[in-house]
Coordinates of C-alpha atoms in Angstrom, one line a residue:
Chain A
M1 CA 9.2 33.6 -23.2
S2 CA 11.9 35.3 -21.0
V3 CA 10.2 33.7 -18.1
F4 CA 11.9 30.3 -18.6
P5 CA 15.6 31.2 -18.3
S6 CA 15.2 33.2 -15.3
T7 CA 13.2 30.7 -13.5
A8 CA 16.0 28.3 -14.4
A9 CA 18.4 30.8 -12.9
A10 CA 16.3 31.1 -9.8
K11 CA 16.4 27.3 -9.3
A12 CA 20.1 27.2 -10.1
A13 CA 20.5 30.0 -7.4
G14 CA 18.3 27.9 -5.1
R15 CA 20.4 24.8 -5.6
R16 CA 23.5 26.8 -5.1
K17 CA 22.7 28.2 -1.8
P18 CA 23.8 25.3 0.4
A19 CA 27.2 25.2 -1.4
A20 CA 29.5 27.8 -0.2
G21 CA 31.1 28.4 -3.7
A22 CA 30.6 31.2 -5.9
P23 CA 28.6 30.9 -9.1
A24 CA 30.5 30.1 -12.2
P25 CA 32.8 32.8 -13.3
G26 CA 31.6 34.7 -16.2
S27 CA 27.8 34.1 -15.2
R28 CA 25.5 36.9 -15.4
D29 CA 25.4 37.5 -11.7
Q30 CA 29.1 37.5 -11.4
R31 CA 29.5 40.1 -14.0
A32 CA 26.8 42.2 -12.5
A33 CA 28.3 42.0 -8.9
Y34 CA 31.6 43.2 -10.2
L35 CA 29.9 46.1 -12.1
F36 CA 28.3 47.1 -8.7
V37 CA 31.5 47.0 -7.0
A38 CA 33.7 48.6 -9.7
P39 CA 33.0 52.3 -9.3
L40 CA 33.8 52.2 -5.6
G41 CA 36.7 49.9 -6.2
I42 CA 38.3 52.3 -9.0
G43 CA 37.7 55.4 -6.6
F44 CA 39.4 53.5 -3.8
A45 CA 42.3 52.4 -6.2
V46 CA 42.9 56.0 -7.5
F47 CA 42.4 58.1 -4.3
Y48 CA 43.3 55.6 -1.5
F49 CA 45.4 52.5 -2.4
W50 CA 47.6 54.2 -5.0
P51 CA 48.2 57.3 -2.7
L52 CA 49.1 55.2 0.1
L53 CA 51.8 53.5 -1.8
Q54 CA 52.9 56.7 -3.1
T55 CA 53.3 58.3 0.2
F56 CA 55.4 55.2 1.3
F57 CA 57.6 55.8 -1.6
Y58 CA 57.7 59.5 -0.8
S59 CA 58.9 58.8 2.6
F60 CA 62.2 57.5 1.1
T61 CA 62.8 60.2 -1.4
E62 CA 63.9 63.9 -1.6
F63 CA 61.8 66.1 -3.7
G64 CA 63.8 68.2 -6.3
A65 CA 63.3 71.8 -6.4
F66 CA 62.3 71.3 -10.1
G67 CA 60.3 68.1 -9.7
G68 CA 61.5 64.4 -9.6
N69 CA 62.4 62.6 -6.6
T70 CA 65.8 61.1 -5.6
W71 CA 65.9 57.9 -3.4
I72 CA 67.6 58.8 0.0
G73 CA 66.8 55.7 2.0
T74 CA 65.7 56.3 5.5
D75 CA 67.2 59.8 5.8
N76 CA 63.8 61.3 6.2
Y77 CA 63.0 59.0 9.1
V78 CA 66.1 59.8 10.7
R79 CA 65.5 63.6 10.1
V80 CA 61.9 63.2 11.7
L81 CA 63.2 61.2 14.6
K82 CA 66.0 63.8 15.5
D83 CA 63.8 66.7 15.2
V84 CA 62.7 68.3 18.5
T85 CA 59.6 69.9 17.1
V86 CA 58.3 66.4 16.1
W87 CA 58.7 65.2 19.7
Q88 CA 57.2 68.2 21.0
A89 CA 54.3 67.9 18.6
L90 CA 54.0 64.2 19.6
G91 CA 53.7 65.3 23.3
N92 CA 51.1 67.9 22.5
T93 CA 49.1 65.2 20.5
L94 CA 49.2 62.9 23.3
I95 CA 47.9 65.6 25.8
Y96 CA 45.0 66.4 23.3
C97 CA 44.4 62.5 23.4
V98 CA 44.3 62.4 27.1
I99 CA 42.1 65.7 27.4
G100 CA 39.9 64.3 24.6
L101 CA 39.2 61.2 26.4
L102 CA 37.7 63.3 29.3
A103 CA 34.6 63.7 27.0
L104 CA 33.8 60.0 27.6
P105 CA 33.2 60.1 31.4
I106 CA 31.2 63.4 30.9
A107 CA 29.1 61.8 28.2
I108 CA 28.6 58.6 30.4
G109 CA 27.4 60.8 33.3
V110 CA 25.1 62.7 31.3
A111 CA 23.7 59.7 29.4
A112 CA 23.2 57.9 32.9
L113 CA 21.2 60.9 34.1
L114 CA 19.1 60.9 30.9
N115 CA 18.4 57.4 31.6
R116 CA 16.3 58.2 34.6
R117 CA 12.9 56.7 34.5
G118 CA 10.2 59.2 33.4
L119 CA 12.6 61.9 32.9
R120 CA 11.1 64.7 30.6
G121 CA 12.9 66.4 27.9
V122 CA 15.4 63.7 27.1
A123 CA 15.3 64.4 23.3
V124 CA 15.7 68.1 23.9
Y125 CA 18.8 67.7 26.2
R126 CA 20.3 65.3 23.5
A127 CA 19.6 67.8 20.6
L128 CA 21.2 70.7 22.6
Y129 CA 24.3 68.7 23.7
F130 CA 24.7 67.5 20.1
V131 CA 24.9 71.0 18.6
P132 CA 28.5 71.7 19.1
F133 CA 29.4 68.5 17.3
V134 CA 27.6 69.5 14.3
T135 CA 28.8 73.2 14.1
L136 CA 31.7 74.1 11.7
P137 CA 35.0 73.6 13.6
V138 CA 36.4 76.7 12.2
A139 CA 33.4 78.5 13.5
V140 CA 33.8 76.8 16.9
G141 CA 37.3 77.8 17.0
L142 CA 36.6 81.4 16.2
V143 CA 34.1 81.6 18.8
W144 CA 36.1 80.2 21.5
N145 CA 39.0 82.4 20.5
W146 CA 36.8 85.3 21.4
L147 CA 35.6 83.7 24.7
Y148 CA 39.3 83.2 25.5
N149 CA 40.5 86.6 24.5
G150 CA 42.8 88.1 27.0
D151 CA 41.6 91.5 26.8
Y152 CA 37.9 91.4 26.4
G153 CA 37.1 87.8 26.5
L154 CA 34.0 86.5 28.7
I155 CA 36.1 83.8 30.3
N156 CA 38.4 86.3 31.9
E157 CA 35.4 88.3 33.2
V158 CA 34.2 85.0 34.9
F159 CA 37.5 84.2 36.3
E160 CA 38.1 87.6 37.6
W161 CA 34.7 87.6 39.3
F162 CA 36.1 84.5 41.2
G163 CA 39.1 86.6 42.0
A164 CA 41.4 84.9 39.6
D165 CA 43.9 86.7 37.4
R166 CA 43.2 87.4 33.8
R167 CA 45.1 85.4 31.3
Y168 CA 46.0 85.2 27.6
W169 CA 44.7 81.7 27.4
V170 CA 45.4 80.8 23.8
S171 CA 48.8 82.7 23.5
D172 CA 50.2 81.7 26.9
P173 CA 52.2 78.4 26.3
S174 CA 51.3 77.2 29.6
T175 CA 47.7 77.2 29.0
A176 CA 47.1 77.1 25.3
V177 CA 47.1 73.3 24.8
Y178 CA 44.7 72.9 27.6
A179 CA 42.5 75.7 26.3
I180 CA 42.4 74.0 22.8
G181 CA 41.9 70.6 24.7
T182 CA 38.7 72.1 26.5
V183 CA 37.3 73.2 23.1
M184 CA 37.7 69.6 21.9
V185 CA 35.9 68.0 24.7
W186 CA 33.1 70.6 24.5
S187 CA 32.6 69.8 20.8
T188 CA 32.6 66.0 21.0
T189 CA 30.8 65.4 24.2
G190 CA 27.6 65.3 22.3
Y191 CA 28.7 62.6 19.9
Y192 CA 29.7 60.4 22.5
L193 CA 26.5 61.1 24.3
V194 CA 24.4 59.8 21.5
I195 CA 26.6 56.6 21.2
F196 CA 26.2 56.1 25.0
M197 CA 22.5 56.9 25.1
A198 CA 22.1 54.1 22.4
G199 CA 24.2 51.7 24.4
I200 CA 22.2 52.2 27.5
K201 CA 19.0 51.7 25.7
G202 CA 20.1 48.1 25.2
I203 CA 20.3 47.4 28.8
P204 CA 17.1 45.7 30.1
R205 CA 15.0 47.8 32.2
D206 CA 14.5 44.7 34.6
Y207 CA 17.9 44.8 35.8
Y208 CA 17.5 48.3 37.3
E209 CA 14.1 47.4 38.6
A210 CA 15.4 44.3 40.3
A211 CA 18.3 46.1 41.8
E212 CA 16.0 48.9 43.0
L213 CA 13.9 46.3 44.7
D214 CA 17.0 45.0 46.3
G215 CA 17.5 48.5 47.7
A216 CA 20.4 49.6 45.4
G217 CA 20.6 53.4 45.3
P218 CA 21.2 55.3 42.0
L219 CA 25.1 55.5 42.4
R220 CA 25.1 51.7 43.1
R221 CA 23.0 50.9 40.2
F222 CA 25.2 53.0 37.9
F223 CA 28.4 51.2 38.9
T224 CA 26.9 47.7 39.2
I225 CA 24.6 47.7 36.0
T226 CA 25.3 50.6 33.6
L227 CA 28.9 50.7 33.6
P228 CA 29.8 47.1 33.3
L229 CA 27.1 46.5 30.6
L230 CA 28.1 49.6 28.7
S231 CA 31.9 48.7 28.7
P232 CA 31.8 47.3 25.1
T233 CA 30.2 50.7 23.9
I234 CA 32.8 52.5 26.2
F235 CA 35.7 50.5 24.6
F236 CA 34.5 51.3 21.2
A237 CA 34.0 55.0 21.9
S238 CA 37.5 55.1 23.4
V239 CA 39.2 53.7 20.4
I240 CA 37.2 56.3 18.2
C241 CA 38.0 59.0 20.6
M242 CA 41.8 58.2 20.6
I243 CA 42.1 57.8 16.8
N244 CA 40.3 61.1 16.2
S245 CA 42.2 63.0 18.8
L246 CA 45.6 61.8 17.6
Q247 CA 44.7 63.4 14.2
T248 CA 43.6 66.8 15.6
F249 CA 44.1 69.5 13.2
D250 CA 41.1 72.0 12.5
L251 CA 40.8 73.5 16.0
I252 CA 44.6 74.1 16.3
Y253 CA 44.8 75.5 12.8
I254 CA 42.0 78.1 13.5
M255 CA 42.8 79.0 17.1
M256 CA 46.4 79.5 16.7
A257 CA 47.2 82.7 14.4
E258 CA 50.5 82.4 12.5
K259 CA 52.3 84.6 14.8
N260 CA 51.0 83.1 18.2
P261 CA 53.9 82.6 20.6
A262 CA 52.4 79.3 21.7
I263 CA 52.4 77.6 18.4
G264 CA 55.2 75.1 19.3
D265 CA 53.5 74.4 22.4
T266 CA 50.1 73.5 20.7
Q267 CA 51.0 72.2 17.2
S268 CA 49.9 68.5 16.7
V269 CA 51.5 65.9 14.6
V270 CA 49.1 66.6 11.7
S271 CA 49.5 70.4 12.2
L272 CA 53.3 69.8 11.8
F273 CA 52.6 67.4 8.8
Y274 CA 50.4 70.0 7.1
K275 CA 53.2 72.7 7.6
W276 CA 55.9 70.6 6.3
A277 CA 53.8 69.1 3.3
F278 CA 52.1 72.1 2.2
V279 CA 53.8 75.2 3.5
E280 CA 57.6 74.4 3.6
N281 CA 57.6 71.9 0.6
A282 CA 59.3 69.3 2.7
Q283 CA 57.2 66.3 1.2
G284 CA 59.7 63.6 2.0
P285 CA 59.9 64.2 5.8
A286 CA 56.1 64.9 5.8
A287 CA 55.5 61.5 4.2
A288 CA 57.9 59.9 7.0
L289 CA 56.1 61.9 9.7
A290 CA 52.6 60.6 8.4
F291 CA 53.8 57.0 8.6
L292 CA 55.2 57.6 12.1
L293 CA 51.8 58.9 13.2
M294 CA 50.1 55.9 11.7
L295 CA 52.4 53.5 13.4
I296 CA 51.7 55.4 16.7
I297 CA 47.9 55.1 16.3
A298 CA 48.2 51.4 15.4
A299 CA 50.2 50.8 18.4
L300 CA 47.9 52.6 20.8
T301 CA 45.0 50.9 19.1
L302 CA 46.5 47.4 19.6
V303 CA 47.1 48.4 23.2
Q304 CA 43.6 49.3 23.8
F305 CA 42.5 45.8 22.1
R306 CA 44.9 44.0 24.4
L307 CA 43.7 45.9 27.6
Q308 CA 40.1 45.4 26.8
K309 CA 40.0 41.8 28.1
R310 CA 40.7 43.3 31.6
W311 CA 37.8 45.7 31.9
V312 CA 35.1 45.1 29.0
H313 CA 32.4 42.7 29.9
Y314 CA 30.5 41.1 26.8
A315 CA 27.2 39.8 27.9
Chain B
M1 CA 8.3 44.8 53.3
P2 CA 4.9 46.3 53.0
E3 CA 4.2 48.3 49.8
S4 CA 2.9 51.4 51.5
S5 CA 5.8 52.0 53.7
V6 CA 8.1 52.1 50.7
R7 CA 6.0 54.1 48.3
P8 CA 5.7 57.7 49.7
A9 CA 9.4 57.8 50.6
S10 CA 10.7 56.7 47.1
R11 CA 8.4 59.0 45.4
R12 CA 9.6 62.0 47.4
R13 CA 13.2 61.0 46.5
F14 CA 12.1 60.6 43.0
N15 CA 11.0 64.2 42.9
A16 CA 13.9 65.7 44.5
G17 CA 16.1 63.6 42.3
S18 CA 14.2 64.6 39.4
V19 CA 14.8 68.4 40.1
A20 CA 18.6 67.8 40.8
T21 CA 18.9 65.9 37.6
H22 CA 17.2 68.7 35.5
A23 CA 19.4 71.2 37.2
V24 CA 22.7 69.4 36.2
L25 CA 21.5 68.6 32.7
S26 CA 20.3 72.4 32.3
L27 CA 23.6 73.4 33.5
G28 CA 25.4 71.3 31.0
A29 CA 23.1 72.4 28.2
L30 CA 23.8 75.9 28.9
V31 CA 27.5 75.3 28.7
M32 CA 26.8 73.6 25.2
V33 CA 24.6 76.3 23.8
F34 CA 25.8 79.6 25.4
P35 CA 28.9 80.0 23.2
F36 CA 26.5 80.3 20.1
L37 CA 24.4 82.8 22.0
W38 CA 27.4 84.9 22.7
Q39 CA 28.3 84.5 19.2
L40 CA 25.2 86.0 17.9
L41 CA 25.1 88.9 20.5
T42 CA 28.6 89.8 19.4
A43 CA 27.9 89.8 15.9
A44 CA 25.0 92.3 16.7
K45 CA 27.4 94.7 18.6
S46 CA 29.6 97.5 17.3
L47 CA 33.3 97.0 17.3
A48 CA 33.6 99.7 20.0
E49 CA 31.1 98.0 22.2
T50 CA 33.0 94.6 22.0
A51 CA 36.0 96.5 23.6
K52 CA 34.1 97.4 26.9
V53 CA 35.3 96.2 30.1
P54 CA 33.2 94.8 31.7
P55 CA 31.4 93.6 28.5
T56 CA 27.7 94.4 28.0
F57 CA 25.4 91.4 27.6
L58 CA 22.9 92.5 25.2
P59 CA 24.0 95.1 22.4
D60 CA 23.4 98.7 23.3
T61 CA 21.8 99.0 19.9
W62 CA 21.4 96.1 17.6
N63 CA 23.7 96.6 14.5
W64 CA 23.8 94.2 11.8
S65 CA 26.5 95.9 9.6
S66 CA 29.0 93.3 10.4
F67 CA 27.0 90.7 8.4
E68 CA 27.2 93.1 5.4
E69 CA 30.9 93.6 5.8
V70 CA 31.6 89.8 5.9
F71 CA 30.1 89.7 2.3
T72 CA 32.2 92.6 1.0
A73 CA 35.4 91.5 2.7
L74 CA 35.4 87.9 1.3
P75 CA 33.8 86.3 -1.8
F76 CA 31.4 84.9 0.7
K77 CA 28.6 84.1 -1.6
E78 CA 30.9 82.0 -3.8
M79 CA 32.3 80.4 -0.7
L80 CA 29.0 79.2 0.3
F81 CA 28.2 78.1 -3.1
N82 CA 31.4 76.1 -3.1
S83 CA 30.5 74.4 0.3
V84 CA 27.1 73.5 -1.1
F85 CA 28.6 72.1 -4.3
N86 CA 31.3 70.1 -2.3
T87 CA 28.6 68.8 0.0
V88 CA 26.3 67.8 -2.5
G89 CA 29.0 66.2 -4.6
R90 CA 30.4 64.2 -1.8
T91 CA 27.0 63.1 -0.5
V92 CA 25.4 61.9 -4.0
G93 CA 28.8 60.2 -4.7
Q94 CA 28.7 58.3 -1.7
L95 CA 25.2 57.4 -1.9
V96 CA 25.6 55.9 -5.3
F97 CA 29.0 54.4 -5.1
C98 CA 28.6 52.9 -1.5
S99 CA 25.1 51.6 -1.9
L100 CA 26.1 49.8 -5.1
A101 CA 29.0 48.1 -3.6
A102 CA 27.2 47.6 -0.2
Y103 CA 24.5 45.8 -2.0
A104 CA 26.9 43.4 -3.9
F105 CA 28.9 42.8 -0.9
A106 CA 25.7 42.0 1.2
R107 CA 23.6 40.1 -1.4
M108 CA 25.6 38.8 -4.3
R109 CA 28.1 35.9 -4.5
F110 CA 31.3 36.5 -6.3
R111 CA 34.8 35.3 -6.5
G112 CA 37.0 37.4 -4.3
R113 CA 34.2 39.0 -2.4
N114 CA 35.7 38.6 1.2
V115 CA 39.1 39.7 0.2
L116 CA 37.7 42.8 -1.6
F117 CA 35.5 43.7 1.4
A118 CA 38.5 43.3 3.7
L119 CA 40.4 45.5 1.6
F120 CA 37.8 48.0 1.3
L121 CA 37.3 48.0 4.9
S122 CA 41.1 48.8 5.6
V123 CA 40.7 52.2 4.0
L124 CA 38.9 53.0 7.3
M125 CA 42.1 52.5 9.1
V126 CA 44.2 54.9 7.1
P127 CA 44.7 58.4 8.4
S128 CA 44.1 61.0 5.9
S129 CA 47.5 62.5 6.2
L130 CA 48.9 59.4 4.7
L131 CA 47.0 60.2 1.6
V132 CA 46.7 63.9 1.0
L133 CA 50.2 64.3 -0.6
P134 CA 49.7 62.0 -3.5
Q135 CA 45.9 63.0 -3.7
Y136 CA 47.0 66.5 -4.3
D137 CA 49.4 65.2 -7.0
I138 CA 46.7 63.4 -8.8
I139 CA 44.2 66.5 -8.7
Q140 CA 47.1 68.6 -10.0
R141 CA 47.9 66.3 -12.8
L142 CA 44.2 66.2 -13.7
G143 CA 44.4 70.1 -13.8
L144 CA 41.8 70.4 -11.3
L145 CA 43.5 72.5 -8.6
N146 CA 41.2 75.4 -7.7
S147 CA 38.2 73.8 -9.2
A148 CA 34.9 72.5 -7.7
P149 CA 35.4 68.9 -8.5
A150 CA 38.9 69.0 -6.6
L151 CA 36.9 69.6 -3.4
F152 CA 34.7 66.4 -3.7
L153 CA 36.5 64.0 -5.9
P154 CA 38.2 61.9 -3.2
G155 CA 35.5 62.3 -0.7
M156 CA 32.9 60.5 -2.9
F157 CA 34.3 57.1 -1.8
S158 CA 33.7 55.9 1.6
A159 CA 34.5 52.7 3.4
F160 CA 32.4 53.7 6.4
G161 CA 29.3 54.3 4.1
T162 CA 29.7 50.8 2.3
F163 CA 30.2 49.1 5.7
M164 CA 27.0 50.8 7.3
L165 CA 24.9 50.1 4.1
R166 CA 26.0 46.7 3.9
Q167 CA 24.9 45.9 7.5
F168 CA 21.4 47.2 6.5
F169 CA 21.1 45.2 3.1
L170 CA 22.2 42.0 5.2
T171 CA 19.0 42.4 7.4
L172 CA 16.5 42.3 4.3
P173 CA 14.7 39.0 3.7
K174 CA 15.8 36.9 0.7
E175 CA 12.4 36.2 -0.5
L176 CA 11.9 39.5 -1.9
E177 CA 15.0 39.2 -4.3
E178 CA 13.9 35.7 -5.4
A179 CA 10.5 36.6 -6.1
A180 CA 11.6 39.7 -8.3
R181 CA 14.1 37.2 -10.0
I182 CA 11.3 34.8 -10.9
D183 CA 9.3 37.8 -12.4
G184 CA 12.3 38.2 -14.7
A185 CA 14.0 41.3 -13.1
G186 CA 17.7 41.7 -13.6
P187 CA 20.1 42.3 -10.9
F188 CA 20.2 46.1 -11.4
R189 CA 16.4 46.3 -11.4
I190 CA 16.2 44.3 -8.2
F191 CA 18.7 46.5 -6.6
W192 CA 17.1 49.7 -7.8
S193 CA 13.4 49.2 -7.4
I194 CA 13.3 46.7 -4.7
M195 CA 16.3 46.7 -2.3
L196 CA 17.3 50.2 -2.4
P197 CA 13.9 51.7 -1.2
L198 CA 14.1 49.2 1.7
V199 CA 17.3 50.8 3.1
R200 CA 16.0 54.3 2.8
P201 CA 16.5 55.1 6.6
A202 CA 20.3 53.9 6.2
L203 CA 20.7 56.2 3.3
A204 CA 19.2 59.1 5.1
A205 CA 21.4 58.4 7.9
L206 CA 24.5 58.2 5.6
A207 CA 23.5 61.3 3.7
V208 CA 23.3 63.7 6.7
I209 CA 26.5 62.4 8.3
T210 CA 28.5 62.7 4.9
A211 CA 26.9 66.2 4.4
M212 CA 28.2 67.3 7.9
W213 CA 31.7 65.9 7.4
S214 CA 31.9 67.6 3.9
W215 CA 30.4 71.0 5.0
N216 CA 32.9 70.8 7.9
D217 CA 36.0 69.6 6.3
L218 CA 39.0 71.8 6.4
L219 CA 42.3 70.2 5.7
W220 CA 41.6 68.9 2.1
P221 CA 40.1 72.2 0.9
L222 CA 43.1 74.3 2.2
I223 CA 45.3 72.1 0.2
V224 CA 43.7 72.0 -3.3
N225 CA 41.7 75.1 -3.4
T226 CA 43.8 78.1 -2.4
D227 CA 42.1 80.5 -4.5
P228 CA 39.4 82.4 -2.4
E229 CA 36.9 82.3 -5.0
K230 CA 37.2 78.7 -5.1
M231 CA 37.2 77.9 -1.5
P232 CA 34.4 76.4 0.6
I233 CA 33.4 78.3 3.6
S234 CA 35.2 76.2 6.1
A235 CA 38.7 77.3 4.5
G236 CA 37.4 80.7 3.6
L237 CA 36.5 81.6 7.2
T238 CA 40.0 81.0 8.2
S239 CA 41.2 84.0 6.1
L240 CA 38.8 86.1 8.0
E241 CA 41.1 85.7 11.0
G242 CA 43.9 87.3 9.3
Q243 CA 41.9 90.1 7.8
F244 CA 40.1 91.1 10.9
E245 CA 42.3 90.3 13.7
T246 CA 40.4 91.9 16.5
N247 CA 37.1 92.7 14.7
F248 CA 35.1 90.2 16.7
P249 CA 31.6 91.2 15.5
V250 CA 32.7 90.6 11.9
M251 CA 34.4 87.2 12.8
M252 CA 31.1 86.1 14.7
A253 CA 28.9 87.3 11.9
G254 CA 31.0 85.3 9.4
S255 CA 31.2 82.1 11.5
L256 CA 27.6 82.3 12.2
I257 CA 26.6 82.5 8.6
A258 CA 29.0 79.8 7.9
S259 CA 27.7 77.4 10.4
L260 CA 24.1 78.1 10.0
P261 CA 23.1 76.0 6.8
M262 CA 24.5 72.8 8.7
L263 CA 22.7 73.9 11.8
V264 CA 19.4 74.3 9.7
V265 CA 19.8 70.8 8.2
Y266 CA 20.5 69.5 11.8
V267 CA 17.3 71.1 13.1
F268 CA 15.2 69.5 10.4
L269 CA 16.8 66.1 10.1
Q270 CA 17.9 65.8 13.7
R271 CA 16.5 62.2 13.8
H272 CA 18.9 60.9 11.2
F273 CA 21.9 62.7 12.5
V274 CA 21.2 60.7 15.9
Q275 CA 20.5 57.6 14.0
S276 CA 23.7 57.7 12.0
V277 CA 25.9 58.3 15.1
A278 CA 24.2 55.6 17.1
L279 CA 24.4 53.3 14.2
S280 CA 28.2 53.9 13.9
G281 CA 28.4 53.2 17.5
S282 CA 26.6 49.9 17.7
K283 CA 27.6 48.2 14.4
S284 CA 31.2 48.3 14.7

């Protein structure tokens, strides 16, 4: 008995297909679709959309000592833009971004080497390079702090062996930001490697074989085949890399102890945001700083999308 | 060009090149893995031995007391449990909420679908620093600060997961749904027993990557759960640094235990990790 209505519905669905319109509102399918989307929609509304509006509101207010916010217009933004620590944090963040991008050429190089025909152990290499990315960043930070340690760290031993001076890598303001940046590169290379290996897999083998028959050496093949055909993937990876490194927080938080003299020279925008918002109770300026960061991320992403026309080849 | 004159030369070059390739790749792999080896070796040394210059490579005597010390210095067991709870909560939440929504977006027609989908995707572009202040307020108002749900509540909803699963649902043939419908199956039945099993690889990929992000997350737990008993291990580990400033064996032991669960998951489910990263790279 129940077969009839549902066949009718199926026929109706079949007839609807060519038309672009949605089924009648209130139909069983419509209601089901909304029920499917509702849990996520409510979650997003509560934990994403509402907070976003709220932060925007916070950025124009001052938090009272006993709760309640007062509207203070753009004062927080003015304060943020006038604060030298903000500019320093911004500078540090851009340094992290530039250093972080170094993971890409390294990953491309490794991916190209792994692409060698008949190479054994590809899966093993990939697995090993990926381990730092999977590892808890806090643990990674602690291990590298120990390696960087000025008195007993292994890195100083290596440098001394080469005749260089010992250094306090993470507390020396002139090296700390690069020390942290190096760890960033180390821990993300495997991630980009996997992305590039997937990208290279999509390049037809025939191209390489044809080039080889024409006498193109490995370097030539890399620059004329791999690199151009991988450029959409490189573009995607560089956007991801930039967005992530502009939001660096974990490694800095763990590697820089509270009394580290190089804190100002290493703290990122998100580190500063965390300090203002949750340590110093300066929620208003913190909210303004968060919007500033978002604007910077959006602007740099836009620049990347503009520039892509010059170097990305879409087959 | 005659075949025979090219072959031997190129084969010789191939072998030499292959050795050089392995040399470079192994050196890189050593750089990637050595810090973990050093972590283990340090954890097994005595405090006095770590202060030796030049350092010893292998411990003079293998001493595992640092591992015990970690468990007495911090509520480490509770922290590990909180991490598991956080990871499971977020992962299960994302699998349920994202797959439901992803299915609707991929396979059902409804008014406002495209607008809603675009709106949901926009969540991907919002940096978390723009959200955590009010998110903290919400958790506080719900009276959930320093509780297990505080850790995983906002993380149960993901735009990335929805997008990834939707891509998978889009590839399935329409005939399956139509046949089930003719047999009288309702929308939820079709979703649950026909379509969902077909995207299992995508669910697995989403599960492992979500588990990894949850286990490793630091900023959010630092904010909502400040009571050590309620912290996950990622946040808990940071307090080790203050307590054991120069006691590197204890810090290495702690960081080793804290990262081990995810590494074990990685070893067994490596394929899914690689899959999820490769997917995120190619589909966007």
